[in-house]
Short mmCIF file of C-alpha atoms in Angstrom, two decimals:
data_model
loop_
_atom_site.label_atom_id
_atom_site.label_comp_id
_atom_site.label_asym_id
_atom_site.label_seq_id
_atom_site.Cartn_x
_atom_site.Cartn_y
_atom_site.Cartn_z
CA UNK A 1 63.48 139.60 239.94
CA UNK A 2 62.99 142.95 239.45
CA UNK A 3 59.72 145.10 239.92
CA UNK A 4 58.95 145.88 235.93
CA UNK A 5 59.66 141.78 235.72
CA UNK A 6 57.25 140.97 238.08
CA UNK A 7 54.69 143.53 237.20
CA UNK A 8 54.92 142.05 233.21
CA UNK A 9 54.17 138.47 234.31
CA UNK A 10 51.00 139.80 236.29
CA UNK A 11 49.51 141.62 233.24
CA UNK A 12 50.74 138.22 231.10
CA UNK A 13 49.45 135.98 233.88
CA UNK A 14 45.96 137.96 234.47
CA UNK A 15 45.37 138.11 230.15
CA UNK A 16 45.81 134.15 230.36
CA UNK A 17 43.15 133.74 233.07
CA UNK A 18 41.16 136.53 231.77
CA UNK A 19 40.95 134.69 228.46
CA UNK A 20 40.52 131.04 229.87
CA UNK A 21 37.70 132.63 232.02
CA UNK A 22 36.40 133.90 228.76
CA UNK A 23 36.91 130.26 227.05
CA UNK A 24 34.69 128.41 229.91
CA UNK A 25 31.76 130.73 229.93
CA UNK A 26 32.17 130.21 226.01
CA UNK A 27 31.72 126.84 226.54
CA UNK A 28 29.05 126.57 229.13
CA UNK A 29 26.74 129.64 227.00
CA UNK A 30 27.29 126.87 223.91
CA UNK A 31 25.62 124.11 225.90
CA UNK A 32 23.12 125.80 227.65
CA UNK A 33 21.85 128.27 225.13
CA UNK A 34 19.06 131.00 225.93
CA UNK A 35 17.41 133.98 223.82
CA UNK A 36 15.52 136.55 225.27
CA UNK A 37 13.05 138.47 222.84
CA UNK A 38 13.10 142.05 224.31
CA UNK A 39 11.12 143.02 220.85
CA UNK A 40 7.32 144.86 220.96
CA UNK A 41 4.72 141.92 220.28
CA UNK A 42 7.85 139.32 220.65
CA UNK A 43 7.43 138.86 217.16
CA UNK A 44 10.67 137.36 216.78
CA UNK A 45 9.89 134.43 219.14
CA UNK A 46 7.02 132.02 218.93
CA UNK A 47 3.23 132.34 219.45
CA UNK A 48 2.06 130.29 222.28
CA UNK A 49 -0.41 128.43 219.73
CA UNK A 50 2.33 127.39 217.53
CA UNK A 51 4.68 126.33 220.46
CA UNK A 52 1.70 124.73 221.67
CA UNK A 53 1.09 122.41 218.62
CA UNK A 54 4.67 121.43 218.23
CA UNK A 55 4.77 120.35 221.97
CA UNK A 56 1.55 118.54 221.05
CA UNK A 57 3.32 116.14 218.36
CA UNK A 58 2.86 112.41 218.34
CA UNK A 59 5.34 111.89 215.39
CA UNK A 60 8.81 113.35 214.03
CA UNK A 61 8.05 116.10 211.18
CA UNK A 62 11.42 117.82 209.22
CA UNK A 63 11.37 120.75 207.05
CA UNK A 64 13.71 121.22 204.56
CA UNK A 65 14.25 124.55 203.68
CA UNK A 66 16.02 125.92 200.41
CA UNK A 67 17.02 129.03 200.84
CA UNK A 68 19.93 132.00 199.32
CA UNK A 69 22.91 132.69 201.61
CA UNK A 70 20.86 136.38 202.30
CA UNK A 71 18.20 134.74 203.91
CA UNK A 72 19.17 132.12 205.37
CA UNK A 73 20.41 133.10 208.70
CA UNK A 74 16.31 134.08 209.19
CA UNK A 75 14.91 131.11 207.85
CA UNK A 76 17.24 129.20 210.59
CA UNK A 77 16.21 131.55 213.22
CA UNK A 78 12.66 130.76 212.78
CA UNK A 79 12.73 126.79 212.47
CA UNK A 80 15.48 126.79 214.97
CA UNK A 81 12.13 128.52 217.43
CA UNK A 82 10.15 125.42 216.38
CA UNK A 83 12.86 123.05 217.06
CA UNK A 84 13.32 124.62 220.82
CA UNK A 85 9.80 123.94 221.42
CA UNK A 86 10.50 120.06 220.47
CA UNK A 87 14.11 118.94 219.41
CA UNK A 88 13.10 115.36 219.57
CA UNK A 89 9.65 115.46 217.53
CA UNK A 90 11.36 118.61 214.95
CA UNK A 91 13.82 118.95 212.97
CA UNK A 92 15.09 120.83 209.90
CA UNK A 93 17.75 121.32 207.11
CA UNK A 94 18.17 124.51 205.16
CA UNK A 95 20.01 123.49 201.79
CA UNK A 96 21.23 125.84 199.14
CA UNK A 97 19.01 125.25 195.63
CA UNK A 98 22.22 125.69 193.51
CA UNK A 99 24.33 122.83 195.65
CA UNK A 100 21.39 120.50 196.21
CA UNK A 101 19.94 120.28 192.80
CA UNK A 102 19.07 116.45 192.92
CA UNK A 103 17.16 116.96 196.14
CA UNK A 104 15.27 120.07 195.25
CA UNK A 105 14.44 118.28 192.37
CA UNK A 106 13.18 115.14 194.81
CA UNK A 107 10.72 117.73 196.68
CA UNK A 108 9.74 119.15 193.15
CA UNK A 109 11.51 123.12 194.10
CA UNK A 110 11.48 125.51 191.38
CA UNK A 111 12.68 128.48 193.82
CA UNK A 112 14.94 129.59 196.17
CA UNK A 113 12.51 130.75 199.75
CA UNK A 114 10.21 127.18 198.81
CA UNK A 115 10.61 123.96 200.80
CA UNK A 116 8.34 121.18 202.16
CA UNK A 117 6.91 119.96 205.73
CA UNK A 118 6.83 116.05 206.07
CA UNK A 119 7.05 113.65 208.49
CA UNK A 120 10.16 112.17 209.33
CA UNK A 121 10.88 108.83 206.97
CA UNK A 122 12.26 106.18 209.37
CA UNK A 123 15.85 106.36 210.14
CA UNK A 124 15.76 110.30 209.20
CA UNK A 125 16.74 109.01 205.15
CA UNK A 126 16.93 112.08 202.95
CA UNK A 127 14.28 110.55 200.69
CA UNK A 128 10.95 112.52 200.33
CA UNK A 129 8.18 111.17 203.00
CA UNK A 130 4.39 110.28 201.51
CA UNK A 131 2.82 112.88 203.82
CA UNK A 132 4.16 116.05 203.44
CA UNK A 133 3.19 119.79 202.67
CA UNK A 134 4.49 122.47 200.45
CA UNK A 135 5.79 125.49 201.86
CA UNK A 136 6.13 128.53 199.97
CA UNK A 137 7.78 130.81 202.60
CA UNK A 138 9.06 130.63 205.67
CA UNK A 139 6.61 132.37 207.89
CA UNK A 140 5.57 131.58 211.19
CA UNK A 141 1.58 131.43 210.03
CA UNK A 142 2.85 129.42 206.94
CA UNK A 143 4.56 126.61 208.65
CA UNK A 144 1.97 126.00 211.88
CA UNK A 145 -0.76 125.81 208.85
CA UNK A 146 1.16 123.04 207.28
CA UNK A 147 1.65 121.85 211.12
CA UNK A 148 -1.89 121.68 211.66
CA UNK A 149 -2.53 119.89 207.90
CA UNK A 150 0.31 117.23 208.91
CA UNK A 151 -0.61 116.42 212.56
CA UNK A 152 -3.30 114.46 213.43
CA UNK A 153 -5.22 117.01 214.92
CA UNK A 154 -9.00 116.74 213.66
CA UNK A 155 -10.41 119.63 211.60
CA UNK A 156 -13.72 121.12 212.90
CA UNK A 157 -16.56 122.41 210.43
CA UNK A 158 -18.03 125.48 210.66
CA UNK A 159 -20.91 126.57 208.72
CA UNK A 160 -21.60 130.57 207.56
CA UNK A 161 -25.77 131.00 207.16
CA UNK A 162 -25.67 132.63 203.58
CA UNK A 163 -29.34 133.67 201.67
CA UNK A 164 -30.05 136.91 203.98
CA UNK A 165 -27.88 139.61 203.40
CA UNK A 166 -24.83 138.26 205.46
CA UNK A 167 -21.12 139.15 205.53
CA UNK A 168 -19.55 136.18 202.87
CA UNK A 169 -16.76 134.26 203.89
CA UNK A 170 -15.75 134.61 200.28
CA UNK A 171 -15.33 138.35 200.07
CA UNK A 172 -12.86 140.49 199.98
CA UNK A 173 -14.29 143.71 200.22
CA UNK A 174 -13.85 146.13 203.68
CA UNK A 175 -17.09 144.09 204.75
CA UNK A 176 -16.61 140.80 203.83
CA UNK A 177 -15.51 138.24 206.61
CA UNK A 178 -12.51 136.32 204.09
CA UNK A 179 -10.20 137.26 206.65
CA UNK A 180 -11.93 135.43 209.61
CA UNK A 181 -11.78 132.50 207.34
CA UNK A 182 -8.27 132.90 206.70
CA UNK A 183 -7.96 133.22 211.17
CA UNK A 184 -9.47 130.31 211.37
CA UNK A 185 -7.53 128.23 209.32
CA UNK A 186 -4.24 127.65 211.22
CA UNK A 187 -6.52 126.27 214.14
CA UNK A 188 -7.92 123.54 211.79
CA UNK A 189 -11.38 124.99 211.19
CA UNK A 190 -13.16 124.14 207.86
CA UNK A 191 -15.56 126.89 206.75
CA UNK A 192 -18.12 126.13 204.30
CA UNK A 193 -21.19 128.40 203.58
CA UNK A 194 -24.74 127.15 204.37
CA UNK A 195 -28.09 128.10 202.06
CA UNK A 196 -30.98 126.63 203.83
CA UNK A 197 -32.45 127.25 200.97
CA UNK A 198 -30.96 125.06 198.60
CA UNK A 199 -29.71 123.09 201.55
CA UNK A 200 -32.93 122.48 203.96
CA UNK A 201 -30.70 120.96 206.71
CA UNK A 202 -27.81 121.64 208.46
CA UNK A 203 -24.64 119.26 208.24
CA UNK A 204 -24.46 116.78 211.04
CA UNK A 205 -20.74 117.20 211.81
CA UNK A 206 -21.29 120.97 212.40
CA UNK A 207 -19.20 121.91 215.09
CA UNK A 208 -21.05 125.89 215.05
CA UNK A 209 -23.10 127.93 213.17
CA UNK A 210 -21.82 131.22 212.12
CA UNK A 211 -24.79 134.12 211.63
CA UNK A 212 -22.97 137.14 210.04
CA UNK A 213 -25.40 140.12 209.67
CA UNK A 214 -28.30 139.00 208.27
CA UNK A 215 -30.06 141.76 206.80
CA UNK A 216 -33.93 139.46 205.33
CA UNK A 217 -35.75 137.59 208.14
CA UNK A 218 -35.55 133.62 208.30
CA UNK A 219 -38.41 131.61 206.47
CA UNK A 220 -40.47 129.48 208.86
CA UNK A 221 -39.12 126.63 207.97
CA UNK A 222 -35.64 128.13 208.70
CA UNK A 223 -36.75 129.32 211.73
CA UNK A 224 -37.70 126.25 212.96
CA UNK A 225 -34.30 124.24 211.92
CA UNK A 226 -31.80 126.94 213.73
CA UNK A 227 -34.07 126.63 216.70
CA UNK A 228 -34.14 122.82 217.04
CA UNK A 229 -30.63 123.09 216.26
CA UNK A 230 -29.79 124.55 219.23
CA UNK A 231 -32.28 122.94 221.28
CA UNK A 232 -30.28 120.22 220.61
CA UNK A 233 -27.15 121.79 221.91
CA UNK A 234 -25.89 123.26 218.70
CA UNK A 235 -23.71 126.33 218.95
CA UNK A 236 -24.49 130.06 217.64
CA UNK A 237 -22.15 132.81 216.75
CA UNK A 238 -24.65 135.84 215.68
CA UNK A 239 -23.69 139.43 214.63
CA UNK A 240 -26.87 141.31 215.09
CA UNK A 241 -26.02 144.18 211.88
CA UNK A 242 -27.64 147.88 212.04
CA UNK A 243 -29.52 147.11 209.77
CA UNK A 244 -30.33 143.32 210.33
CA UNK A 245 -34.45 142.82 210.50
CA UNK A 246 -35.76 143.06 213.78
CA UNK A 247 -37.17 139.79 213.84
CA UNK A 248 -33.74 138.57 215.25
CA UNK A 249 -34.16 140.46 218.42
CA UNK A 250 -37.78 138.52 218.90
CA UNK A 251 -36.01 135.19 217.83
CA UNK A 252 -32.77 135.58 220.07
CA UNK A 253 -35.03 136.60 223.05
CA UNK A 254 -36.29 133.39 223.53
CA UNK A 255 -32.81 132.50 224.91
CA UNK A 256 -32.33 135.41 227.16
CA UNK A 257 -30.85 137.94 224.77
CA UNK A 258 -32.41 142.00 224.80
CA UNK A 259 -31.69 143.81 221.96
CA UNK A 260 -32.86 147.34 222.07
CA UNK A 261 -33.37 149.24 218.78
CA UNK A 262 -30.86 151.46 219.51
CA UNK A 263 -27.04 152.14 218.73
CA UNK A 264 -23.96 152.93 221.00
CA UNK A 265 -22.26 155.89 219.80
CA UNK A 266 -18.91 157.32 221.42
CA UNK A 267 -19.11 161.36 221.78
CA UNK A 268 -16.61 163.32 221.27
CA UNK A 269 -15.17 164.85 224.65
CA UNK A 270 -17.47 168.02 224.77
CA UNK A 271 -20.75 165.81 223.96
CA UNK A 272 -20.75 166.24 220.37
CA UNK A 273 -21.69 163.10 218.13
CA UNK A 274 -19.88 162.56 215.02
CA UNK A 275 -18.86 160.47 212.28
CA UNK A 276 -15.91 158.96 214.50
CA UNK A 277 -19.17 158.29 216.77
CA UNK A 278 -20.35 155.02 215.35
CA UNK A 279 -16.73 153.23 216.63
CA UNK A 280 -17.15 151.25 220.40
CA UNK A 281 -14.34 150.36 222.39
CA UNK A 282 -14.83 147.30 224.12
CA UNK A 283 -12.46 147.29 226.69
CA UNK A 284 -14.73 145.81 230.07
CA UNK A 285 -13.99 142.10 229.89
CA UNK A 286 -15.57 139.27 231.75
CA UNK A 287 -12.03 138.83 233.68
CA UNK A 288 -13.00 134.96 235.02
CA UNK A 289 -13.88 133.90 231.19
CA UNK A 290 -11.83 131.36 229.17
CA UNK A 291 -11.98 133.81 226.39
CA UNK A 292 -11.18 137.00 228.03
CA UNK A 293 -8.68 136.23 231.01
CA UNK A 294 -6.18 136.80 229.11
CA UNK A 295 -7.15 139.58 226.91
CA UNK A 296 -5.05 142.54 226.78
CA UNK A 297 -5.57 144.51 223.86
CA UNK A 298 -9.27 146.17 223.62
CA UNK A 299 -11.72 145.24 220.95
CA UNK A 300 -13.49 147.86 218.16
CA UNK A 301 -16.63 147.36 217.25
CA UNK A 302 -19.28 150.05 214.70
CA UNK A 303 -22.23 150.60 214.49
CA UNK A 304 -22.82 147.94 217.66
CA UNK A 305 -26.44 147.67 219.40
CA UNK A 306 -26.11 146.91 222.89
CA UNK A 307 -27.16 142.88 223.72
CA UNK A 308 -28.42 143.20 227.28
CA UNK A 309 -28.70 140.03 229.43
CA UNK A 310 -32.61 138.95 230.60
CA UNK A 311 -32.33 138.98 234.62
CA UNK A 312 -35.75 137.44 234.97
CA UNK A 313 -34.46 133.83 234.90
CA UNK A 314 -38.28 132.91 234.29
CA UNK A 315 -37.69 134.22 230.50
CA UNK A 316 -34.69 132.78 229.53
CA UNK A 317 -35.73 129.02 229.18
CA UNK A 318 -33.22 127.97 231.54
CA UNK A 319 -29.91 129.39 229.93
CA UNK A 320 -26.99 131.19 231.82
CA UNK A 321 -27.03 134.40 230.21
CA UNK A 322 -24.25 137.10 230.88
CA UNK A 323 -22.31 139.83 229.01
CA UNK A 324 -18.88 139.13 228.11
CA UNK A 325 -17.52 142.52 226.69
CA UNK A 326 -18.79 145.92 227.73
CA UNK A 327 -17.94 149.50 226.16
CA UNK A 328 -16.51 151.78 228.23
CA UNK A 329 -18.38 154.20 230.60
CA UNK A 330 -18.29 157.21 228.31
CA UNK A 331 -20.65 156.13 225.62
CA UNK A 332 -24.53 156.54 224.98
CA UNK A 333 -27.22 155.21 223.11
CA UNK A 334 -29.11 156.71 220.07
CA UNK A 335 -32.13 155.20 219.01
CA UNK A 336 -31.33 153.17 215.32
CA UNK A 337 -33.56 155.46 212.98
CA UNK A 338 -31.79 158.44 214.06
CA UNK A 339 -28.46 157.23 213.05
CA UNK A 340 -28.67 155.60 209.90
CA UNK A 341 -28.38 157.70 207.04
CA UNK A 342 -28.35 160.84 209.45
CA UNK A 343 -24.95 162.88 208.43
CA UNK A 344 -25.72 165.09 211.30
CA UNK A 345 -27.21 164.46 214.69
CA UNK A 346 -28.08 166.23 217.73
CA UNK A 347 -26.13 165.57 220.98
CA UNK A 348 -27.74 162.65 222.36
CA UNK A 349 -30.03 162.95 225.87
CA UNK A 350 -29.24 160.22 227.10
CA UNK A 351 -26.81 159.69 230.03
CA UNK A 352 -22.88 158.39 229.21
CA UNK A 353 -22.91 154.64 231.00
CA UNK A 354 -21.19 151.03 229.83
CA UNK A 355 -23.29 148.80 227.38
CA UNK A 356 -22.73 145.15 227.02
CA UNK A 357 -21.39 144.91 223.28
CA UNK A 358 -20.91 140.50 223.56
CA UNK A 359 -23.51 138.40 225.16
CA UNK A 360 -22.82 134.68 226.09
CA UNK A 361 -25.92 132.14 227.04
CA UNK A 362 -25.16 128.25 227.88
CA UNK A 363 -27.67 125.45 228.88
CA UNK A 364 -27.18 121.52 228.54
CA UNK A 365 -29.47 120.38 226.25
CA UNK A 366 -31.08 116.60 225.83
CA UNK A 367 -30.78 116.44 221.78
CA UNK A 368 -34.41 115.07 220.86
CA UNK A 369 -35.48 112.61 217.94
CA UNK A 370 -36.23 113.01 215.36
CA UNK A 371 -37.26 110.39 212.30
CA UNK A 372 -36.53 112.96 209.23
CA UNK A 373 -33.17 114.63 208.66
CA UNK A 374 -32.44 116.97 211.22
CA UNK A 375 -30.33 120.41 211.95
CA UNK A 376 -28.92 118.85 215.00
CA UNK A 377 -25.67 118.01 215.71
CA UNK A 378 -24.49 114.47 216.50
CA UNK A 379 -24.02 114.49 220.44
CA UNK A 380 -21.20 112.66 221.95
CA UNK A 381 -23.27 111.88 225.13
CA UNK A 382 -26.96 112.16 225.57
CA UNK A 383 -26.43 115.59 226.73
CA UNK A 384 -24.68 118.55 225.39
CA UNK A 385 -24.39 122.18 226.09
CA UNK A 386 -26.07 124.65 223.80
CA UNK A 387 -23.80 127.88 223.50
CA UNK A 388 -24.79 130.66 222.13
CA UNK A 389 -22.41 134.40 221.46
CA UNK A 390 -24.29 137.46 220.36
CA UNK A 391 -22.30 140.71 219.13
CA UNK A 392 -24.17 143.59 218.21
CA UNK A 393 -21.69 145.18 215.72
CA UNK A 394 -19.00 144.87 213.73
CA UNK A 395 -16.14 143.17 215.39
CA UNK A 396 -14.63 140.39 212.74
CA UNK A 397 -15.01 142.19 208.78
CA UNK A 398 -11.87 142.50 206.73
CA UNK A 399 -11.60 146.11 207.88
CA UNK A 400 -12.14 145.67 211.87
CA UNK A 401 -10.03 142.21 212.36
CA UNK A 402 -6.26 143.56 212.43
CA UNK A 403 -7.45 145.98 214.85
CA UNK A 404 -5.93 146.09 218.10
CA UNK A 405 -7.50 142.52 219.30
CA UNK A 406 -10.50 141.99 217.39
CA UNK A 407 -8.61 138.97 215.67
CA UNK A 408 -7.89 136.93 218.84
CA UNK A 409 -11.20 137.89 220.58
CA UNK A 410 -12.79 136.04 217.63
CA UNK A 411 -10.69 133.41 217.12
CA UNK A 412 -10.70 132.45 221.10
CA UNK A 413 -14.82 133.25 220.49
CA UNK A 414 -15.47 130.14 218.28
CA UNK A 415 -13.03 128.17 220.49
CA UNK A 416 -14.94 128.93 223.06
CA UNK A 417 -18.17 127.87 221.34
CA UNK A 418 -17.02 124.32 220.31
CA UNK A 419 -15.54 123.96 223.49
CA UNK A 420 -12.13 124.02 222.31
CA UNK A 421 -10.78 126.27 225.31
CA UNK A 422 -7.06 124.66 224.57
CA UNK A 423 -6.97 126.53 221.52
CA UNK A 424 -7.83 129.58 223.12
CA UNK A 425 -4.03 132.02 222.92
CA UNK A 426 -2.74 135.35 222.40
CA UNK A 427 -1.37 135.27 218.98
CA UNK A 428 1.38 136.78 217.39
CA UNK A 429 0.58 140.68 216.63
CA UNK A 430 2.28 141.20 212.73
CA UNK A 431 4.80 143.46 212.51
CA UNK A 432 2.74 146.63 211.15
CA UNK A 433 2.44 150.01 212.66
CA UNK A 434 -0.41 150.40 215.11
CA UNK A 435 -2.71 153.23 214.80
CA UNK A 436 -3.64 155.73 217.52
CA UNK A 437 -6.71 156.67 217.90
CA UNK A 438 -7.68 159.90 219.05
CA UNK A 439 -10.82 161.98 219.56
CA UNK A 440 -11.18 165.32 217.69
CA UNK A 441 -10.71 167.03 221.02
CA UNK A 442 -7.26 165.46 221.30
CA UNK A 443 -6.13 166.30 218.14
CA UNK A 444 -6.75 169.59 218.69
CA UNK A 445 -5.06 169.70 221.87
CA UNK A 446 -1.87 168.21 220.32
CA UNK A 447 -2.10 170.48 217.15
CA UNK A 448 -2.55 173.79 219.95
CA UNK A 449 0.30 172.53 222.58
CA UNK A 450 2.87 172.32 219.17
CA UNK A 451 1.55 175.08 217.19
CA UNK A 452 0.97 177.70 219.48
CA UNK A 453 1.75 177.02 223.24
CA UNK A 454 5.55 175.82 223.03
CA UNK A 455 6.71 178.30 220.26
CA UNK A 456 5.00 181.16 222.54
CA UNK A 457 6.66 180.40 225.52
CA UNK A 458 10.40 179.76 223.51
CA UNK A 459 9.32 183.11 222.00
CA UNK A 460 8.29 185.09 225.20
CA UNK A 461 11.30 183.59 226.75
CA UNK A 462 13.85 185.27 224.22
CA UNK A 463 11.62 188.54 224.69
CA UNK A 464 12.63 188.07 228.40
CA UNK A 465 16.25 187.16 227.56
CA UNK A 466 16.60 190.68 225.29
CA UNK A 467 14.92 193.12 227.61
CA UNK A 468 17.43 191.68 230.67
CA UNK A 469 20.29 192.36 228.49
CA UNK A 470 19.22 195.97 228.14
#
């Protein structure tokens, strides 16, 4: 055999191998499939809450999907996440509208992109289940909603104080708290707004009561229902506002909370205070905390007063009271009446230092009797622990909550609260472009490196270049 024979039935030999090489790790990658996400945010992979509610599942659920040939290669990748977390409790079908009109028409689909999320009808039949819900995209905060609305899981009422001023759950507007409503609702809270005014008691399957920058003081009477509501064990979420009546600070003291008149303001990096002042980062967590271990984006808060901890345990009444959230070191504090309504201020005297911006108090509480109808909660056991979260800014409006992490630090917040710590995740950050902040200072640095510094040194280098040549 001669040498070009032999050396053609190596190269034929080694392409057979090569390719049945090829053909087994074909095979073996089929069975034993694995994605890696290597995108910012993963945002192409599941949120841990939403893998943690399918692995939570006590019953089969399906989706069927209709959807065009364009999108349909997405809508698979995104049930096909859901499905990883759970192949034997869910499962999906994507159908085309036009080939499938008698079972579109079964599920009541008008629309390519719509579908439904049921549970599975014994045996896996095609025919419609009695419990399902409508979807009307395929969205990852579209389908866990319906998730939550199928399972079993039980809904938890919250109630929003309304009468005094406060942010509505039912606005829209930059200041109105619709969007923390909207947060909430994937984790199977029910938010309802509470008028003690029309309403002279508070619901007895109140899971926490929501205080959203009240700006009129409580009525006696109202007074003396929040209080006996948490002396009973109830929970509190209060935004202390700028402008919320000072009353507050005497009422919240009573459980450990100090609440200077003052605001935190930010400087700018030579000491001056501006409008870009009034925003806090909160970026010192309570690293040991349920709701902050795992915290890694900062939170912004405006306009914030700082909610200082009592240390003299002898004034607290026997609650735990500790700051959860501090602003970094490089801020100050301005009393209140020189901010508000002030478009130019002096550089503050003060010294730069950290200020607690979220204040946490606890105590287990003995609920107490009471023969008329009450503001206190049902207890599940004769005692309960009051818990009670005091922010002294802006942290969850319609203009603050997509920022950076003010939408999981509230979320996790109120989980906290109703002692829900299971619930508490890092959600999924939406695929949106992230702003940078920056100080005046900064920008002016940026603007002088581009502007001036670089083309002067390209331009003294040429200078250089021409007089060598000479």
């Amino acid at each position: 055999m001669s040498i070009h024979t032999k050396a053609a039935l190596n190269t034929v030999l080694s392409f057979f191998l090569a390719m049945l090489l090829f053909g087994i790790i074909l095979a073996i990658s089929n069975k034993h499939n694995k994605t890696y996400d290597v995108t910012q945010n993963k945002r192409l992979s599941l949120s841990e809450q939403s893998a943690k509610l399918v692995k939570e599942l006590k019953k089969p659920v399906r989706v069927v999907a209709f959807s065009n040939d364009h999108e349909r290669k997405n809508v698979e990748r995104i049930l096909k996440n859901y499905r990883n977390a759970n192949p034997a409790m869910f499962h999906f079908e994507v159908l085309d509208l036009l080939k499938n009109p008698a079972r579109a028409k079964a599920y009541d689909i008008v629309y390519s992109g719509q579908g439904v999320l049921e549970l599975l009808p014994e045996g896996g039949a095609n025919e419609p289940s009695k419990r399902q819900e409508r979807l009307n995209d395929f969205e990852e905060q579209t389908i866990t909603n319906a998730l939550v609305k199928l399972s079993d899981r039980d809904s938890l009422k919250l109630g929003f104080l309304t009468g005094h001023g406060e942010a509505s759950i039912s606005e829209n507007q930059p200041f109105g708290i619709s969007g923390l409503k909207m947060a909430l609702e994937p984790e199977a809270y029910k938010a309802e707004e509470i008028n003690l005014a029309k309403q002279p008691q508070l619901p007895t399957d109140l899971a926490a009561l929501i205080v959203a920058g009240p700006k009129a003081p409580l009525l006696d009477g109202e007074r003396d229902i929040l209080k006996k509501y948490i002396d009973d064990g109830g929970r509190l979420l209060f935004w202390f506002d700028a402008q919320t009546d000072r009353s507050y600070a005497d009422f919240l003291l009573q459980y450990g909370f100090e609440i200077p008149d003052e605001i935190i303001l930010t400087p700018d990096q030579v000491g001056r205070i501006t409008q870009d002042s009034a925003a806090v980062v909160g970026m010192i967590f309570d690293a040991g905390h349920p709701v902050t271990k795992d915290q890694k984006e900062f939170i912004l808060s405006l306009l914030s007063h700082p909610i200082k901890a009592v240390t003299d345990p002898t004034r607290t009444n026997g609650y735990t009271v500790k700051p959860l959230v501090s602003s970094t070191d490089m801020t100050v504090v301005v009393p209140t009446a020189e901010v508000l309504g002030k478009k130019k201020m002096a550089p503050p005297k003060g010294k730069a230092a950290s200020f607690p911006l979220v204040t946490l108090a606890s105590k287990k509480q003995t609920p107490t009797a009471s023969p008329s109808p009450s503001a206190s909660p049902s207890p599940s056991s004769d005692e309960r622990e009051a818990r009670l979260a005091v922010m002294g800014g802006e942290v969850f409006t319609n203009q603050l909550l997509r920022v950076v992490g003010n939408r999981d630090f509230s979320v996790n917040l109120i989980n906290w609260l109703v002692e829900e710590e299971g619930r508490i995740t890092i959600r999924p950050v939406a695929e949106e472009s992230k702003p940078l902040f920056l100080a005046p200072g900064q920008v002016r640095n940026i603007v002088g490196v581009q502007l001036l510094l670089i083309p002067m040194v390209f331009l003294l280098l040429g200078i250089l270049s021409a007089v060598k040549r000479r």
